[in-house]
CSV table of C-alpha atoms and ligand atoms in Angstrom, one decimal:
chain,number,residue,atom,x,y,z
W,24,MET,CA,13.8,37.6,51.2
W,25,PRO,CA,14.8,34.2,52.6
W,26,GLU,CA,14.7,31.1,50.6
W,27,VAL,CA,12.0,28.7,51.8
W,28,GLY,CA,12.5,25.0,51.1
W,29,VAL,CA,9.5,22.7,50.6
W,30,VAL,CA,10.3,19.0,50.8
W,31,ALA,CA,9.1,17.7,47.4
W,32,ILE,CA,9.6,13.9,47.5
W,33,GLN,CA,5.9,13.0,47.6
W,34,GLY,CA,2.7,14.5,48.8
W,35,ASP,CA,1.0,17.9,48.5
W,36,PHE,CA,4.2,20.0,48.3
W,37,GLU,CA,2.8,21.9,45.2
W,38,LYS,CA,0.0,23.3,47.4
W,39,HIS,CA,2.5,24.6,49.9
W,40,ILE,CA,4.4,26.3,47.1
W,41,LEU,CA,1.2,27.9,45.8
W,42,ALA,CA,0.3,29.0,49.4
W,43,LEU,CA,3.7,30.6,49.7
W,44,GLU,CA,3.1,32.5,46.5
W,45,ARG,CA,-0.3,33.6,47.8
W,46,CYS,CA,1.5,35.3,50.7
W,47,GLU,CA,2.6,37.8,48.2
W,48,ILE,CA,5.9,38.5,49.8
W,49,PRO,CA,8.2,40.3,47.3
W,50,ASP,CA,11.3,38.3,46.2
W,51,LEU,CA,10.4,35.2,48.4
W,52,ASP,CA,12.4,32.4,46.9
W,53,VAL,CA,10.8,29.0,47.1
W,54,ARG,CA,12.9,25.9,46.4
W,55,GLU,CA,11.9,22.3,46.1
W,56,VAL,CA,14.0,20.1,48.4
W,57,ARG,CA,14.9,16.4,47.7
W,58,VAL,CA,18.5,15.9,48.5
W,59,PRO,CA,20.8,17.5,51.1
W,60,GLU,CA,22.4,19.9,48.6
W,61,ASP,CA,19.0,21.5,48.0
W,62,LEU,CA,19.2,22.9,51.6
W,63,ALA,CA,22.3,24.9,50.9
W,64,ASP,CA,20.8,28.4,51.0
W,65,VAL,CA,17.5,27.5,52.5
W,66,GLU,CA,16.5,29.5,55.6
W,67,ARG,CA,13.4,27.5,56.6
W,68,VAL,CA,11.7,24.3,55.5
W,69,ILE,CA,8.2,23.0,55.2
W,70,ILE,CA,7.5,19.3,55.1
W,71,PRO,CA,4.1,18.7,53.5
W,72,GLY,CA,1.3,16.1,53.8
W,73,GLY,CA,1.7,12.8,52.2
W,74,GLU,CA,2.6,9.2,53.1
W,75,SER,CA,5.0,9.2,56.0
W,76,THR,CA,6.3,5.7,55.6
W,77,THR,CA,7.2,6.2,52.0
W,78,VAL,CA,8.7,9.8,52.5
W,79,GLY,CA,10.5,8.7,55.6
W,80,MET,CA,12.2,5.8,53.7
W,81,LEU,CA,13.3,8.0,50.9
W,82,MET,CA,14.5,10.8,53.2
W,83,GLU,CA,16.7,8.3,55.0
W,84,ARG,CA,18.0,6.9,51.6
W,85,PHE,CA,18.7,10.4,50.1
W,86,GLY,CA,20.5,11.6,53.3
W,87,LEU,CA,17.9,14.3,53.6
W,88,GLY,CA,16.8,13.2,57.0
W,89,GLN,CA,20.2,13.6,58.5
W,90,ALA,CA,20.8,16.9,56.8
W,91,LEU,CA,17.5,18.3,58.2
W,92,GLN,CA,18.4,17.0,61.7
W,93,GLU,CA,21.7,18.9,61.5
W,94,LYS,CA,20.1,22.0,60.2
W,95,ALA,CA,17.4,21.9,62.9
W,96,THR,CA,20.1,21.7,65.6
W,97,GLU,CA,21.6,24.9,64.1
W,98,GLY,CA,18.2,26.6,64.5
W,99,LEU,CA,16.6,26.1,61.0
W,100,PRO,CA,12.8,26.6,61.4
W,101,ILE,CA,10.9,23.6,60.2
W,102,TRP,CA,7.1,23.2,59.8
W,103,GLY,CA,5.5,19.8,59.3
W,104,THR,CA,1.9,19.6,58.2
W,105,CYS,CA,0.2,16.2,58.8
W,106,MET,CA,2.7,13.7,57.4
W,107,GLY,CA,5.4,16.3,58.0
W,108,MET,CA,4.5,16.4,61.7
W,109,ILE,CA,4.5,12.6,61.9
W,110,LEU,CA,8.0,12.5,60.5
W,111,MET,CA,9.2,15.1,62.9
W,112,ALA,CA,7.7,13.3,65.9
W,113,SER,CA,10.1,11.4,68.2
W,114,LYS,CA,7.5,8.7,68.6
W,115,VAL,CA,4.7,7.2,66.6
W,116,GLU,CA,2.1,5.1,68.5
W,117,ASP,CA,2.2,1.4,67.6
W,118,ARG,CA,4.6,1.8,64.7
W,119,ASP,CA,8.3,1.5,64.0
W,120,GLN,CA,8.9,3.9,61.2
W,121,TYR,CA,11.6,6.4,60.2
W,122,SER,CA,11.6,9.5,62.4
W,123,LEU,CA,13.5,12.7,62.1
W,124,ASN,CA,13.2,12.8,65.9
W,125,LEU,CA,12.8,16.6,66.0
W,126,LEU,CA,9.6,17.3,68.0
W,127,ASP,CA,9.5,15.8,71.4
W,128,ILE,CA,6.0,14.4,70.9
W,129,THR,CA,4.1,11.2,70.5
W,130,VAL,CA,1.6,11.1,67.5
W,131,ARG,CA,-1.2,8.7,66.6
W,132,ARG,CA,-1.7,8.3,62.9
W,133,ASN,CA,-5.1,8.4,61.3
W,134,ALA,CA,-6.5,9.3,64.6
W,135,PHE,CA,-10.0,10.4,63.6
W,136,GLY,CA,-11.0,6.9,62.6
W,137,ALA,CA,-11.3,5.0,59.4
W,138,GLN,CA,-14.8,6.3,58.4
W,139,VAL,CA,-13.8,9.9,58.9
W,140,HIS,CA,-11.0,10.2,56.3
W,141,SER,CA,-11.4,13.9,55.8
W,142,PHE,CA,-13.3,16.8,57.3
W,143,GLU,CA,-13.0,20.6,57.9
W,144,ASP,CA,-13.7,22.6,61.0
W,145,GLU,CA,-12.6,25.7,62.8
W,146,VAL,CA,-9.5,25.5,64.9
W,147,GLN,CA,-8.2,28.2,67.2
W,148,VAL,CA,-4.4,28.5,67.1
W,149,ASP,CA,-2.7,30.3,70.0
W,150,GLY,CA,-1.4,33.6,68.8
W,151,LEU,CA,-3.9,34.1,66.0
W,152,ASP,CA,-6.8,36.4,66.6
W,153,GLU,CA,-9.4,34.3,64.7
W,154,ALA,CA,-9.8,30.6,64.1
W,155,VAL,CA,-8.4,29.0,61.0
W,156,THR,CA,-10.2,26.4,58.9
W,157,GLY,CA,-8.5,23.1,59.7
W,158,VAL,CA,-8.6,20.7,56.8
W,159,PHE,CA,-8.0,17.2,58.3
W,160,ILE,CA,-7.1,14.4,55.9
W,161,ARG,CA,-6.5,11.0,57.6
W,162,ALA,CA,-5.0,13.3,60.2
W,163,PRO,CA,-2.8,12.4,63.2
W,164,ILE,CA,-3.2,13.8,66.7
W,165,VAL,CA,-0.6,14.5,69.3
W,166,THR,CA,-1.0,12.2,72.3
W,167,GLU,CA,1.9,13.4,74.3
W,168,CYS,CA,4.0,16.6,74.5
W,169,ARG,CA,7.3,16.4,76.3
W,170,GLY,CA,10.1,18.8,77.2
W,171,ASP,CA,9.8,22.1,75.3
W,172,ALA,CA,7.1,20.9,72.9
W,173,LYS,CA,4.0,22.9,73.7
W,174,PRO,CA,0.4,22.4,72.4
W,175,ILE,CA,-0.8,25.5,70.5
W,176,ALA,CA,-4.2,24.2,69.3
W,177,THR,CA,-6.7,21.6,70.2
W,178,TYR,CA,-9.8,20.2,68.4
W,179,ASP,CA,-12.4,18.2,70.2
W,180,GLY,CA,-10.1,18.1,73.2
W,181,ARG,CA,-7.2,16.7,71.1
W,182,VAL,CA,-3.9,18.4,70.4
W,183,VAL,CA,-3.6,19.2,66.7
W,184,ALA,CA,-0.7,21.7,66.6
W,185,VAL,CA,2.5,22.0,68.6
W,186,ARG,CA,5.5,24.4,68.7
W,187,GLN,CA,8.9,23.6,70.1
W,188,GLY,CA,11.1,26.7,69.5
W,189,ASN,CA,11.9,26.8,65.8
W,190,LEU,CA,9.8,23.7,65.1
W,191,LEU,CA,6.1,23.7,64.2
W,192,GLY,CA,3.7,20.8,63.6
W,193,THR,CA,0.1,20.9,62.6
W,194,SER,CA,-2.3,17.9,62.1
W,195,PHE,CA,-4.2,19.8,59.5
W,196,HIS,CA,-3.4,21.4,56.1
W,197,PRO,CA,-3.5,25.2,56.0
W,198,GLU,CA,-2.0,25.0,52.4
W,199,LEU,CA,-5.4,23.7,51.2
W,200,THR,CA,-7.2,26.9,52.2
W,201,ASP,CA,-6.9,30.5,51.0
W,202,ASP,CA,-5.9,31.6,54.5
W,203,THR,CA,-2.2,32.4,54.5
W,204,ARG,CA,-1.9,33.5,58.2
W,205,LEU,CA,-0.1,30.3,59.3
W,206,HIS,CA,2.3,30.5,56.4
W,207,HIS,CA,3.0,34.2,57.2
W,208,TRP,CA,3.4,33.3,60.9
W,209,PHE,CA,6.0,30.6,60.1
W,210,LEU,CA,7.9,32.9,57.7
W,211,GLY,CA,8.4,35.2,60.7
W,212,PHE,CA,10.0,32.4,62.9
U,118,LIG,N1,-2.0,9.3,57.3
U,118,LIG,C1,-0.9,9.8,56.6
U,118,LIG,C2,0.4,9.2,57.1
U,118,LIG,O1,0.4,8.6,58.2
U,118,LIG,C3,-0.8,11.3,56.7
U,118,LIG,C4,-1.9,11.9,55.9
U,118,LIG,C5,-1.6,13.3,55.3
U,118,LIG,O2,-0.5,13.8,55.4
U,118,LIG,N2,-2.6,13.9,54.9
U,118,LIG,O3,1.5,9.3,56.6
């Protein structure tokens, strides 16, 4: 089975590794990714939740950002959850921070307000029969989709998941639930 890389600079990458193990796919190889060399045999990549300013700065410094950009152009599937989606967005509202510039979207960080740091609710994602539990932690929303970036889930009228070909972004954290459907879906990209 293909090697899945999980960007392991900071954030909840261990939760994604556990979620991939819960998928129970025989011989699925999971690799922690920090520097460009770690991408050598990787066939898809997950960028977890965390602190986008810190991770963006380190990705740039390690050269991992540029390596991911090159691989994405070659068709490597990449999924960003929360911080990961922020880093993949071509534009972040009111901020000038490092961007991988992969998803043709604008995001608003911490969009659910200071007092609502974290909550869970059902989210219907296009292509899945039943809703998933969306765990939102200081979560961003997508305020604009351009070009081939298409919304695939909304919550309370706001876009919380997008797909652009081989690229996927979710505002919420499926790795923090027992439900592996989104991980399974991404492994099929
Ligand atoms: N608010 C964080 C950021 O802007 C993202 C939070 C998360 O990944 N859970 O980086």
